[in-house]
Amino acid sequence: AQTVTQSQPEMSVQEAETVTLSCTYDTSESDYYLFWYKQPPSRQMILVIRQEAYKQQNATENRFSVNFQKAAKSFSLKISDSQLGDAAMYFCAYRWLGTGNQFYFGTGTSLTVIP
Amino acid sequence: DTEVTQTPKHLVMGMTNKKSLKCEQHMGHRAMYWYKQKAKKPPELMFVYSYEKLSINESVPSRFSPECPNSSLLNLHLHALQPEDSALYLCASSVRGGTSGSNEQFFGPGTRLTVL
């Protein structure tokens, strides 16, 4: 069974500093997608970044980057130059690249940005 | 158009009421989802529709009844709910599994449901 684990329920970072959120997952599949979603308080869930498992290169989106370690089944999110607007719940998610329609979510990390 | 819309934004209902939540997307996605979310918790999957057919029902009580009238619309009919059903109800859509291209879920803003 696919499981996604986020071991940090809460994290905090000073504005302009860098923070890394951890995610590990368990799967027997070789082709899959991994995602980081952001959900600000009382606001919509939006995609931050995606990683295809068959790509060795780590994905980056502006200040957001991932460290994807396929053998270790690890997928961490690095936020550089943190901004107040980065404060949110962050969810790691997994999707099998086959015919599966189901997404598996981690328990989330609540990120606080300190001015 | 990369938007998933949900109506209403807020809903307050009594335990004997019948109401419906509506979700719409025009991205051509053939997989659509209903999730229930409590504060500071991950979305909890309720139902998945694939090509307008119910493909996953996560043992949801029958007081929740999903419907997918066409490829763009998803409804969730509510009847005789309990106070513990109060939550944020999220709709999402994605390309169907096994389809090439962007494979993420697109979420709507949610309906904040309060059951009195």
mmCIF file with all atom_site columns, C-alpha atoms in Angstrom:
data_model
loop_
_atom_site.group_PDB
_atom_site.id
_atom_site.type_symbol
_atom_site.label_atom_id
_atom_site.label_alt_id
_atom_site.label_comp_id
_atom_site.label_asym_id
_atom_site.label_entity_id
_atom_site.label_seq_id
_atom_site.pdbx_PDB_ins_code
_atom_site.Cartn_x
_atom_site.Cartn_y
_atom_site.Cartn_z
_atom_site.occupancy
_atom_site.B_iso_or_equiv
_atom_site.pdbx_formal_charge
_atom_site.auth_seq_id
_atom_site.auth_comp_id
_atom_site.auth_asym_id
_atom_site.auth_atom_id
_atom_site.pdbx_PDB_model_num
ATOM 1   C CA . ALA A 1 1   ? 0.000   0.000  0.000   1.00 0.00 ? 1   ALA A CA 1
ATOM 2   C CA . GLN A 1 2   ? 1.159   3.499  -0.730  1.00 0.00 ? 2   GLN A CA 1
ATOM 3   C CA . THR A 1 3   ? 1.784   5.661  2.306   1.00 0.00 ? 3   THR A CA 1
ATOM 4   C CA . VAL A 1 4   ? 3.166   9.172  2.569   1.00 0.00 ? 4   VAL A CA 1
ATOM 5   C CA . THR A 1 5   ? 4.799   10.392 5.770   1.00 0.00 ? 5   THR A CA 1
ATOM 6   C CA . GLN A 1 6   ? 5.538   13.947 6.830   1.00 0.00 ? 6   GLN A CA 1
ATOM 7   C CA . SER A 1 7   ? 7.376   13.780 10.136  1.00 0.00 ? 7   SER A CA 1
ATOM 8   C CA . GLN A 1 8   ? 7.321   17.513 10.909  1.00 0.00 ? 8   GLN A CA 1
ATOM 9   C CA . PRO A 1 9   ? 3.834   18.630 12.003  1.00 0.00 ? 9   PRO A CA 1
ATOM 10  C CA . GLU A 1 10  ? 5.067   22.220 12.464  1.00 0.00 ? 10  GLU A CA 1
ATOM 11  C CA . MET A 1 11  ? 8.031   24.211 11.215  1.00 0.00 ? 11  MET A CA 1
ATOM 12  C CA . SER A 1 12  ? 9.020   27.851 11.460  1.00 0.00 ? 12  SER A CA 1
ATOM 13  C CA . VAL A 1 13  ? 11.448  29.984 9.477   1.00 0.00 ? 13  VAL A CA 1
ATOM 14  C CA . GLN A 1 14  ? 12.662  33.557 9.638   1.00 0.00 ? 14  GLN A CA 1
ATOM 15  C CA . GLU A 1 15  ? 11.697  35.729 6.704   1.00 0.00 ? 15  GLU A CA 1
ATOM 16  C CA . ALA A 1 16  ? 14.357  35.595 3.941   1.00 0.00 ? 16  ALA A CA 1
ATOM 17  C CA . GLU A 1 17  ? 15.826  32.375 5.334   1.00 0.00 ? 17  GLU A CA 1
ATOM 18  C CA . THR A 1 18  ? 15.675  28.854 3.898   1.00 0.00 ? 18  THR A CA 1
ATOM 19  C CA . VAL A 1 19  ? 13.604  25.974 5.228   1.00 0.00 ? 19  VAL A CA 1
ATOM 20  C CA . THR A 1 20  ? 13.320  22.327 4.223   1.00 0.00 ? 20  THR A CA 1
ATOM 21  C CA . LEU A 1 21  ? 10.181  20.232 4.677   1.00 0.00 ? 21  LEU A CA 1
ATOM 22  C CA . SER A 1 22  ? 10.543  16.451 4.742   1.00 0.00 ? 22  SER A CA 1
ATOM 23  C CA . CYS A 1 23  ? 8.462   13.770 3.065   1.00 0.00 ? 23  CYS A CA 1
ATOM 24  C CA . THR A 1 24  ? 8.981   10.053 2.716   1.00 0.00 ? 24  THR A CA 1
ATOM 25  C CA . TYR A 1 25  ? 6.771   7.574  0.941   1.00 0.00 ? 25  TYR A CA 1
ATOM 26  C CA . ASP A 1 26  ? 6.393   3.869  0.490   1.00 0.00 ? 26  ASP A CA 1
ATOM 27  C CA . THR A 1 27  ? 5.560   2.242  -2.831  1.00 0.00 ? 27  THR A CA 1
ATOM 28  C CA . SER A 1 28  ? 6.445   -0.820 -4.860  1.00 0.00 ? 28  SER A CA 1
ATOM 29  C CA . GLU A 1 29  ? 5.844   1.030  -8.138  1.00 0.00 ? 29  GLU A CA 1
ATOM 30  C CA . SER A 1 30  ? 8.652   2.466  -10.251 1.00 0.00 ? 30  SER A CA 1
ATOM 31  C CA . ASP A 1 31  ? 6.739   5.101  -12.211 1.00 0.00 ? 31  ASP A CA 1
ATOM 32  C CA . TYR A 1 32  ? 4.875   7.705  -10.213 1.00 0.00 ? 32  TYR A CA 1
ATOM 33  C CA . TYR A 1 33  ? 4.436   11.403 -9.563  1.00 0.00 ? 33  TYR A CA 1
ATOM 34  C CA . LEU A 1 34  ? 5.179   13.300 -6.382  1.00 0.00 ? 34  LEU A CA 1
ATOM 35  C CA . PHE A 1 35  ? 3.716   16.672 -5.519  1.00 0.00 ? 35  PHE A CA 1
ATOM 36  C CA . TRP A 1 36  ? 3.911   19.401 -2.932  1.00 0.00 ? 36  TRP A CA 1
ATOM 37  C CA . TYR A 1 37  ? 0.680   21.301 -2.339  1.00 0.00 ? 37  TYR A CA 1
ATOM 38  C CA . LYS A 1 38  ? 0.280   24.504 -0.345  1.00 0.00 ? 38  LYS A CA 1
ATOM 39  C CA . GLN A 1 39  ? -2.892  25.466 1.514   1.00 0.00 ? 39  GLN A CA 1
ATOM 40  C CA . PRO A 1 40  ? -2.824  28.936 3.116   1.00 0.00 ? 40  PRO A CA 1
ATOM 41  C CA . PRO A 1 41  ? -5.252  29.515 6.010   1.00 0.00 ? 41  PRO A CA 1
ATOM 42  C CA . SER A 1 42  ? -8.840  29.509 4.728   1.00 0.00 ? 42  SER A CA 1
ATOM 43  C CA . ARG A 1 43  ? -7.595  29.492 1.164   1.00 0.00 ? 43  ARG A CA 1
ATOM 44  C CA . GLN A 1 44  ? -7.403  27.166 -1.779  1.00 0.00 ? 44  GLN A CA 1
ATOM 45  C CA . MET A 1 45  ? -5.056  24.196 -2.132  1.00 0.00 ? 45  MET A CA 1
ATOM 46  C CA . ILE A 1 46  ? -2.576  24.935 -4.896  1.00 0.00 ? 46  ILE A CA 1
ATOM 47  C CA . LEU A 1 47  ? 0.238   22.985 -6.480  1.00 0.00 ? 47  LEU A CA 1
ATOM 48  C CA . VAL A 1 48  ? 3.729   24.156 -5.555  1.00 0.00 ? 48  VAL A CA 1
ATOM 49  C CA . ILE A 1 49  ? 5.884   21.708 -7.469  1.00 0.00 ? 49  ILE A CA 1
ATOM 50  C CA . ARG A 1 50  ? 5.751   18.275 -9.110  1.00 0.00 ? 50  ARG A CA 1
ATOM 51  C CA . GLN A 1 51  ? 8.358   15.578 -9.739  1.00 0.00 ? 51  GLN A CA 1
ATOM 52  C CA . GLU A 1 52  ? 8.141   12.660 -12.143 1.00 0.00 ? 52  GLU A CA 1
ATOM 53  C CA . ALA A 1 53  ? 9.896   9.616  -10.678 1.00 0.00 ? 53  ALA A CA 1
ATOM 54  C CA . TYR A 1 54  ? 11.531  8.710  -13.996 1.00 0.00 ? 54  TYR A CA 1
ATOM 55  C CA . LYS A 1 55  ? 13.329  12.063 -14.080 1.00 0.00 ? 55  LYS A CA 1
ATOM 56  C CA . GLN A 1 56  ? 16.587  12.157 -12.166 1.00 0.00 ? 56  GLN A CA 1
ATOM 57  C CA . GLN A 1 57  ? 16.809  15.940 -12.206 1.00 0.00 ? 57  GLN A CA 1
ATOM 58  C CA . ASN A 1 58  ? 15.256  17.640 -9.215  1.00 0.00 ? 58  ASN A CA 1
ATOM 59  C CA . ALA A 1 59  ? 12.343  19.943 -10.030 1.00 0.00 ? 59  ALA A CA 1
ATOM 60  C CA . THR A 1 60  ? 12.576  23.652 -9.320  1.00 0.00 ? 60  THR A CA 1
ATOM 61  C CA . GLU A 1 61  ? 9.990   26.435 -9.440  1.00 0.00 ? 61  GLU A CA 1
ATOM 62  C CA . ASN A 1 62  ? 11.454  29.837 -8.617  1.00 0.00 ? 62  ASN A CA 1
ATOM 63  C CA . ARG A 1 63  ? 12.204  29.796 -4.846  1.00 0.00 ? 63  ARG A CA 1
ATOM 64  C CA . PHE A 1 64  ? 10.923  26.228 -4.458  1.00 0.00 ? 64  PHE A CA 1
ATOM 65  C CA . SER A 1 65  ? 13.020  23.156 -5.173  1.00 0.00 ? 65  SER A CA 1
ATOM 66  C CA . VAL A 1 66  ? 12.923  19.510 -4.258  1.00 0.00 ? 66  VAL A CA 1
ATOM 67  C CA . ASN A 1 67  ? 15.496  16.935 -3.260  1.00 0.00 ? 67  ASN A CA 1
ATOM 68  C CA . PHE A 1 68  ? 14.211  13.693 -4.768  1.00 0.00 ? 68  PHE A CA 1
ATOM 69  C CA . GLN A 1 69  ? 15.994  10.555 -3.603  1.00 0.00 ? 69  GLN A CA 1
ATOM 70  C CA . LYS A 1 70  ? 14.232  7.670  -5.340  1.00 0.00 ? 70  LYS A CA 1
ATOM 71  C CA . ALA A 1 71  ? 16.148  4.845  -3.700  1.00 0.00 ? 71  ALA A CA 1
ATOM 72  C CA . ALA A 1 72  ? 15.554  6.329  -0.266  1.00 0.00 ? 72  ALA A CA 1
ATOM 73  C CA . LYS A 1 73  ? 11.928  7.163  -1.160  1.00 0.00 ? 73  LYS A CA 1
ATOM 74  C CA . SER A 1 74  ? 12.448  10.691 0.038   1.00 0.00 ? 74  SER A CA 1
ATOM 75  C CA . PHE A 1 75  ? 11.043  13.912 -1.424  1.00 0.00 ? 75  PHE A CA 1
ATOM 76  C CA . SER A 1 76  ? 11.870  17.067 0.524   1.00 0.00 ? 76  SER A CA 1
ATOM 77  C CA . LEU A 1 77  ? 10.838  20.624 -0.343  1.00 0.00 ? 77  LEU A CA 1
ATOM 78  C CA . LYS A 1 78  ? 13.252  23.518 0.033   1.00 0.00 ? 78  LYS A CA 1
ATOM 79  C CA . ILE A 1 79  ? 11.885  27.045 0.230   1.00 0.00 ? 79  ILE A CA 1
ATOM 80  C CA . SER A 1 80  ? 14.526  29.713 -0.270  1.00 0.00 ? 80  SER A CA 1
ATOM 81  C CA . ASP A 1 81  ? 14.225  33.393 0.672   1.00 0.00 ? 81  ASP A CA 1
ATOM 82  C CA . SER A 1 82  ? 11.069  32.665 2.671   1.00 0.00 ? 82  SER A CA 1
ATOM 83  C CA . GLN A 1 83  ? 8.295   35.226 2.457   1.00 0.00 ? 83  GLN A CA 1
ATOM 84  C CA . LEU A 1 84  ? 5.326   35.941 4.726   1.00 0.00 ? 84  LEU A CA 1
ATOM 85  C CA . GLY A 1 85  ? 3.045   34.602 2.008   1.00 0.00 ? 85  GLY A CA 1
ATOM 86  C CA . ASP A 1 86  ? 4.696   31.195 2.275   1.00 0.00 ? 86  ASP A CA 1
ATOM 87  C CA . ALA A 1 87  ? 2.962   30.615 5.612   1.00 0.00 ? 87  ALA A CA 1
ATOM 88  C CA . ALA A 1 88  ? 0.600   27.687 5.023   1.00 0.00 ? 88  ALA A CA 1
ATOM 89  C CA . MET A 1 89  ? -0.033  23.976 5.444   1.00 0.00 ? 89  MET A CA 1
ATOM 90  C CA . TYR A 1 90  ? 2.135   22.003 3.054   1.00 0.00 ? 90  TYR A CA 1
ATOM 91  C CA . PHE A 1 91  ? 1.052   18.562 1.922   1.00 0.00 ? 91  PHE A CA 1
ATOM 92  C CA . CYS A 1 92  ? 3.196   16.021 0.138   1.00 0.00 ? 92  CYS A CA 1
ATOM 93  C CA . ALA A 1 93  ? 1.276   13.760 -2.251  1.00 0.00 ? 93  ALA A CA 1
ATOM 94  C CA . TYR A 1 94  ? 1.915   10.679 -4.382  1.00 0.00 ? 94  TYR A CA 1
ATOM 95  C CA . ARG A 1 95  ? 0.222   9.366  -7.506  1.00 0.00 ? 95  ARG A CA 1
ATOM 96  C CA . TRP A 1 96  ? 0.975   6.164  -9.367  1.00 0.00 ? 96  TRP A CA 1
ATOM 97  C CA . LEU A 1 97  ? 1.686   6.815  -13.034 1.00 0.00 ? 97  LEU A CA 1
ATOM 98  C CA . GLY A 1 98  ? -0.287  3.782  -14.168 1.00 0.00 ? 98  GLY A CA 1
ATOM 99  C CA . THR A 1 99  ? -4.052  3.666  -14.351 1.00 0.00 ? 99  THR A CA 1
ATOM 100 C CA . GLY A 1 100 ? -4.556  4.698  -10.732 1.00 0.00 ? 100 GLY A CA 1
ATOM 101 C CA . ASN A 1 101 ? -6.679  7.750  -10.095 1.00 0.00 ? 101 ASN A CA 1
ATOM 102 C CA . GLN A 1 102 ? -6.002  7.943  -6.388  1.00 0.00 ? 102 GLN A CA 1
ATOM 103 C CA . PHE A 1 103 ? -3.715  10.475 -4.750  1.00 0.00 ? 103 PHE A CA 1
ATOM 104 C CA . TYR A 1 104 ? -2.135  9.743  -1.367  1.00 0.00 ? 104 TYR A CA 1
ATOM 105 C CA . PHE A 1 105 ? -1.467  12.646 0.970   1.00 0.00 ? 105 PHE A CA 1
ATOM 106 C CA . GLY A 1 106 ? 0.875   13.068 3.891   1.00 0.00 ? 106 GLY A CA 1
ATOM 107 C CA . THR A 1 107 ? -0.397  14.481 7.183   1.00 0.00 ? 107 THR A CA 1
ATOM 108 C CA . GLY A 1 108 ? 0.921   17.939 6.414   1.00 0.00 ? 108 GLY A CA 1
ATOM 109 C CA . THR A 1 109 ? 3.429   20.415 7.813   1.00 0.00 ? 109 THR A CA 1
ATOM 110 C CA . SER A 1 110 ? 2.280   23.768 9.150   1.00 0.00 ? 110 SER A CA 1
ATOM 111 C CA . LEU A 1 111 ? 4.844   26.402 8.201   1.00 0.00 ? 111 LEU A CA 1
ATOM 112 C CA . THR A 1 112 ? 5.082   29.682 10.104  1.00 0.00 ? 112 THR A CA 1
ATOM 113 C CA . VAL A 1 113 ? 7.143   32.541 8.696   1.00 0.00 ? 113 VAL A CA 1
ATOM 114 C CA . ILE A 1 114 ? 8.510   34.904 11.337  1.00 0.00 ? 114 ILE A CA 1
ATOM 115 C CA . PRO A 1 115 ? 8.950   38.543 10.271  1.00 0.00 ? 115 PRO A CA 1
ATOM 116 C CA . ASP B 2 1   ? -9.229  27.660 -18.051 1.00 0.00 ? 1   ASP B CA 1
ATOM 117 C CA . THR B 2 2   ? -7.488  25.831 -15.193 1.00 0.00 ? 2   THR B CA 1
ATOM 118 C CA . GLU B 2 3   ? -10.152 26.440 -12.611 1.00 0.00 ? 3   GLU B CA 1
ATOM 119 C CA . VAL B 2 4   ? -12.359 24.229 -10.517 1.00 0.00 ? 4   VAL B CA 1
ATOM 120 C CA . THR B 2 5   ? -15.381 26.074 -9.149  1.00 0.00 ? 5   THR B CA 1
ATOM 121 C CA . GLN B 2 6   ? -17.514 25.072 -6.189  1.00 0.00 ? 6   GLN B CA 1
ATOM 122 C CA . THR B 2 7   ? -20.816 26.373 -4.932  1.00 0.00 ? 7   THR B CA 1
ATOM 123 C CA . PRO B 2 8   ? -21.872 27.386 -2.405  1.00 0.00 ? 8   PRO B CA 1
ATOM 124 C CA . LYS B 2 9   ? -18.848 28.762 -0.550  1.00 0.00 ? 9   LYS B CA 1
ATOM 125 C CA . HIS B 2 10  ? -20.568 28.353 2.806   1.00 0.00 ? 10  HIS B CA 1
ATOM 126 C CA . LEU B 2 11  ? -23.505 26.204 3.867   1.00 0.00 ? 11  LEU B CA 1
ATOM 127 C CA . VAL B 2 12  ? -25.277 25.915 7.191   1.00 0.00 ? 12  VAL B CA 1
ATOM 128 C CA . MET B 2 13  ? -27.835 23.157 7.484   1.00 0.00 ? 13  MET B CA 1
ATOM 129 C CA . GLY B 2 14  ? -29.867 21.371 10.086  1.00 0.00 ? 14  GLY B CA 1
ATOM 130 C CA . MET B 2 15  ? -29.746 17.642 10.581  1.00 0.00 ? 15  MET B CA 1
ATOM 131 C CA . THR B 2 16  ? -33.045 17.128 8.763   1.00 0.00 ? 16  THR B CA 1
ATOM 132 C CA . ASN B 2 17  ? -32.241 19.259 5.721   1.00 0.00 ? 17  ASN B CA 1
ATOM 133 C CA . LYS B 2 18  ? -31.394 18.138 2.216   1.00 0.00 ? 18  LYS B CA 1
ATOM 134 C CA . LYS B 2 19  ? -28.820 20.172 0.329   1.00 0.00 ? 19  LYS B CA 1
ATOM 135 C CA . SER B 2 20  ? -26.398 19.753 -2.563  1.00 0.00 ? 20  SER B CA 1
ATOM 136 C CA . LEU B 2 21  ? -22.850 20.849 -3.265  1.00 0.00 ? 21  LEU B CA 1
ATOM 137 C CA . LYS B 2 22  ? -21.817 21.556 -6.814  1.00 0.00 ? 22  LYS B CA 1
ATOM 138 C CA . CYS B 2 23  ? -18.447 21.364 -8.554  1.00 0.00 ? 23  CYS B CA 1
ATOM 139 C CA . GLU B 2 24  ? -17.558 22.282 -12.132 1.00 0.00 ? 24  GLU B CA 1
ATOM 140 C CA . GLN B 2 25  ? -14.445 22.129 -14.299 1.00 0.00 ? 25  GLN B CA 1
ATOM 141 C CA . HIS B 2 26  ? -13.853 22.763 -17.993 1.00 0.00 ? 26  HIS B CA 1
ATOM 142 C CA . MET B 2 27  ? -10.344 21.376 -18.360 1.00 0.00 ? 27  MET B CA 1
ATOM 143 C CA . GLY B 2 28  ? -11.516 18.156 -20.001 1.00 0.00 ? 28  GLY B CA 1
ATOM 144 C CA . HIS B 2 29  ? -10.474 16.143 -16.944 1.00 0.00 ? 29  HIS B CA 1
ATOM 145 C CA . ARG B 2 30  ? -12.135 12.738 -16.743 1.00 0.00 ? 30  ARG B CA 1
ATOM 146 C CA . ALA B 2 31  ? -11.306 12.040 -13.095 1.00 0.00 ? 31  ALA B CA 1
ATOM 147 C CA . MET B 2 32  ? -13.150 14.010 -10.414 1.00 0.00 ? 32  MET B CA 1
ATOM 148 C CA . TYR B 2 33  ? -12.930 13.740 -6.657  1.00 0.00 ? 33  TYR B CA 1
ATOM 149 C CA . TRP B 2 34  ? -14.728 14.649 -3.454  1.00 0.00 ? 34  TRP B CA 1
ATOM 150 C CA . TYR B 2 35  ? -12.689 15.127 -0.292  1.00 0.00 ? 35  TYR B CA 1
ATOM 151 C CA . LYS B 2 36  ? -13.607 16.017 3.276   1.00 0.00 ? 36  LYS B CA 1
ATOM 152 C CA . GLN B 2 37  ? -11.083 18.117 5.180   1.00 0.00 ? 37  GLN B CA 1
ATOM 153 C CA . LYS B 2 38  ? -10.899 19.041 8.843   1.00 0.00 ? 38  LYS B CA 1
ATOM 154 C CA . ALA B 2 39  ? -8.757  21.942 10.032  1.00 0.00 ? 39  ALA B CA 1
ATOM 155 C CA . LYS B 2 40  ? -4.996  21.351 9.749   1.00 0.00 ? 40  LYS B CA 1
ATOM 156 C CA . LYS B 2 41  ? -5.571  17.823 8.447   1.00 0.00 ? 41  LYS B CA 1
ATOM 157 C CA . PRO B 2 42  ? -4.992  16.359 4.986   1.00 0.00 ? 42  PRO B CA 1
ATOM 158 C CA . PRO B 2 43  ? -7.900  15.927 2.591   1.00 0.00 ? 43  PRO B CA 1
ATOM 159 C CA . GLU B 2 44  ? -9.742  12.683 3.253   1.00 0.00 ? 44  GLU B CA 1
ATOM 160 C CA . LEU B 2 45  ? -10.880 10.959 0.076   1.00 0.00 ? 45  LEU B CA 1
ATOM 161 C CA . MET B 2 46  ? -14.605 10.278 -0.192  1.00 0.00 ? 46  MET B CA 1
ATOM 162 C CA . PHE B 2 47  ? -15.365 9.471  -3.830  1.00 0.00 ? 47  PHE B CA 1
ATOM 163 C CA . VAL B 2 48  ? -13.632 9.225  -7.200  1.00 0.00 ? 48  VAL B CA 1
ATOM 164 C CA . TYR B 2 49  ? -15.363 9.374  -10.559 1.00 0.00 ? 49  TYR B CA 1
ATOM 165 C CA . SER B 2 50  ? -13.624 8.180  -13.703 1.00 0.00 ? 50  SER B CA 1
ATOM 166 C CA . TYR B 2 51  ? -15.349 8.804  -17.024 1.00 0.00 ? 51  TYR B CA 1
ATOM 167 C CA . GLU B 2 52  ? -18.479 9.790  -15.116 1.00 0.00 ? 52  GLU B CA 1
ATOM 168 C CA . LYS B 2 53  ? -18.636 6.430  -13.338 1.00 0.00 ? 53  LYS B CA 1
ATOM 169 C CA . LEU B 2 54  ? -18.056 5.991  -9.628  1.00 0.00 ? 54  LEU B CA 1
ATOM 170 C CA . SER B 2 55  ? -14.749 4.160  -9.299  1.00 0.00 ? 55  SER B CA 1
ATOM 171 C CA . ILE B 2 56  ? -13.910 4.630  -5.615  1.00 0.00 ? 56  ILE B CA 1
ATOM 172 C CA . ASN B 2 57  ? -16.197 4.984  -2.611  1.00 0.00 ? 57  ASN B CA 1
ATOM 173 C CA . GLU B 2 58  ? -14.167 5.129  0.581   1.00 0.00 ? 58  GLU B CA 1
ATOM 174 C CA . SER B 2 59  ? -16.920 3.573  2.725   1.00 0.00 ? 59  SER B CA 1
ATOM 175 C CA . VAL B 2 60  ? -18.699 6.904  2.993   1.00 0.00 ? 60  VAL B CA 1
ATOM 176 C CA . PRO B 2 61  ? -22.042 6.886  4.875   1.00 0.00 ? 61  PRO B CA 1
ATOM 177 C CA . SER B 2 62  ? -25.107 6.851  2.651   1.00 0.00 ? 62  SER B CA 1
ATOM 178 C CA . ARG B 2 63  ? -26.160 10.286 3.892   1.00 0.00 ? 63  ARG B CA 1
ATOM 179 C CA . PHE B 2 64  ? -23.604 11.503 1.314   1.00 0.00 ? 64  PHE B CA 1
ATOM 180 C CA . SER B 2 65  ? -24.679 10.732 -2.247  1.00 0.00 ? 65  SER B CA 1
ATOM 181 C CA . PRO B 2 66  ? -22.437 11.684 -5.168  1.00 0.00 ? 66  PRO B CA 1
ATOM 182 C CA . GLU B 2 67  ? -23.572 12.285 -8.711  1.00 0.00 ? 67  GLU B CA 1
ATOM 183 C CA . CYS B 2 68  ? -21.683 13.008 -11.933 1.00 0.00 ? 68  CYS B CA 1
ATOM 184 C CA . PRO B 2 69  ? -24.252 14.191 -14.519 1.00 0.00 ? 69  PRO B CA 1
ATOM 185 C CA . ASN B 2 70  ? -21.628 14.889 -17.195 1.00 0.00 ? 70  ASN B CA 1
ATOM 186 C CA . SER B 2 71  ? -17.890 15.198 -17.671 1.00 0.00 ? 71  SER B CA 1
ATOM 187 C CA . SER B 2 72  ? -17.784 18.762 -16.307 1.00 0.00 ? 72  SER B CA 1
ATOM 188 C CA . LEU B 2 73  ? -20.077 18.522 -13.310 1.00 0.00 ? 73  LEU B CA 1
ATOM 189 C CA . LEU B 2 74  ? -19.923 16.784 -9.963  1.00 0.00 ? 74  LEU B CA 1
ATOM 190 C CA . ASN B 2 75  ? -22.549 17.017 -7.242  1.00 0.00 ? 75  ASN B CA 1
ATOM 191 C CA . LEU B 2 76  ? -22.644 15.867 -3.665  1.00 0.00 ? 76  LEU B CA 1
ATOM 192 C CA . HIS B 2 77  ? -26.127 15.436 -2.231  1.00 0.00 ? 77  HIS B CA 1
ATOM 193 C CA . LEU B 2 78  ? -26.435 15.740 1.533   1.00 0.00 ? 78  LEU B CA 1
ATOM 194 C CA . HIS B 2 79  ? -29.248 14.376 3.688   1.00 0.00 ? 79  HIS B CA 1
ATOM 195 C CA . ALA B 2 80  ? -29.675 13.842 7.424   1.00 0.00 ? 80  ALA B CA 1
ATOM 196 C CA . LEU B 2 81  ? -26.146 14.910 8.243   1.00 0.00 ? 81  LEU B CA 1
ATOM 197 C CA . GLN B 2 82  ? -24.622 14.858 11.707  1.00 0.00 ? 82  GLN B CA 1
ATOM 198 C CA . PRO B 2 83  ? -22.727 17.684 13.449  1.00 0.00 ? 83  PRO B CA 1
ATOM 199 C CA . GLU B 2 84  ? -19.481 15.711 13.016  1.00 0.00 ? 84  GLU B CA 1
ATOM 200 C CA . ASP B 2 85  ? -19.924 16.069 9.256   1.00 0.00 ? 85  ASP B CA 1
ATOM 201 C CA . SER B 2 86  ? -19.104 19.762 9.587   1.00 0.00 ? 86  SER B CA 1
ATOM 202 C CA . ALA B 2 87  ? -15.938 20.290 7.540   1.00 0.00 ? 87  ALA B CA 1
ATOM 203 C CA . LEU B 2 88  ? -14.520 21.792 4.377   1.00 0.00 ? 88  LEU B CA 1
ATOM 204 C CA . TYR B 2 89  ? -15.615 19.779 1.342   1.00 0.00 ? 89  TYR B CA 1
ATOM 205 C CA . LEU B 2 90  ? -13.168 19.932 -1.514  1.00 0.00 ? 90  LEU B CA 1
ATOM 206 C CA . CYS B 2 91  ? -13.706 19.000 -5.118  1.00 0.00 ? 91  CYS B CA 1
ATOM 207 C CA . ALA B 2 92  ? -10.758 18.228 -7.376  1.00 0.00 ? 92  ALA B CA 1
ATOM 208 C CA . SER B 2 93  ? -10.129 17.063 -10.908 1.00 0.00 ? 93  SER B CA 1
ATOM 209 C CA . SER B 2 94  ? -7.242  15.543 -12.818 1.00 0.00 ? 94  SER B CA 1
ATOM 210 C CA . VAL B 2 95  ? -6.469  13.782 -16.027 1.00 0.00 ? 95  VAL B CA 1
ATOM 211 C CA . ARG B 2 96  ? -7.341  10.119 -15.733 1.00 0.00 ? 96  ARG B CA 1
ATOM 212 C CA . GLY B 2 97  ? -4.602  7.751  -14.578 1.00 0.00 ? 97  GLY B CA 1
ATOM 213 C CA . GLY B 2 98  ? -2.416  6.432  -17.383 1.00 0.00 ? 98  GLY B CA 1
ATOM 214 C CA . THR B 2 99  ? -2.876  9.640  -19.366 1.00 0.00 ? 99  THR B CA 1
ATOM 215 C CA . SER B 2 100 ? 0.209   11.505 -20.450 1.00 0.00 ? 100 SER B CA 1
ATOM 216 C CA . GLY B 2 101 ? 0.723   15.107 -19.498 1.00 0.00 ? 101 GLY B CA 1
ATOM 217 C CA . SER B 2 102 ? 0.295   17.052 -16.328 1.00 0.00 ? 102 SER B CA 1
ATOM 218 C CA . ASN B 2 103 ? -0.892  14.653 -13.675 1.00 0.00 ? 103 ASN B CA 1
ATOM 219 C CA . GLU B 2 104 ? -1.627  16.847 -10.703 1.00 0.00 ? 104 GLU B CA 1
ATOM 220 C CA . GLN B 2 105 ? -4.971  17.483 -9.089  1.00 0.00 ? 105 GLN B CA 1
ATOM 221 C CA . PHE B 2 106 ? -6.618  20.843 -9.441  1.00 0.00 ? 106 PHE B CA 1
ATOM 222 C CA . PHE B 2 107 ? -8.644  21.790 -6.375  1.00 0.00 ? 107 PHE B CA 1
ATOM 223 C CA . GLY B 2 108 ? -11.663 23.990 -5.987  1.00 0.00 ? 108 GLY B CA 1
ATOM 224 C CA . PRO B 2 109 ? -11.879 26.526 -3.136  1.00 0.00 ? 109 PRO B CA 1
ATOM 225 C CA . GLY B 2 110 ? -14.167 24.246 -1.147  1.00 0.00 ? 110 GLY B CA 1
ATOM 226 C CA . THR B 2 111 ? -17.543 24.507 0.563   1.00 0.00 ? 111 THR B CA 1
ATOM 227 C CA . ARG B 2 112 ? -17.414 25.218 4.289   1.00 0.00 ? 112 ARG B CA 1
ATOM 228 C CA . LEU B 2 113 ? -20.259 23.091 5.716   1.00 0.00 ? 113 LEU B CA 1
ATOM 229 C CA . THR B 2 114 ? -21.697 23.551 9.187   1.00 0.00 ? 114 THR B CA 1
ATOM 230 C CA . VAL B 2 115 ? -24.296 21.073 10.462  1.00 0.00 ? 115 VAL B CA 1
ATOM 231 C CA . LEU B 2 116 ? -26.340 22.301 13.404  1.00 0.00 ? 116 LEU B CA 1
#
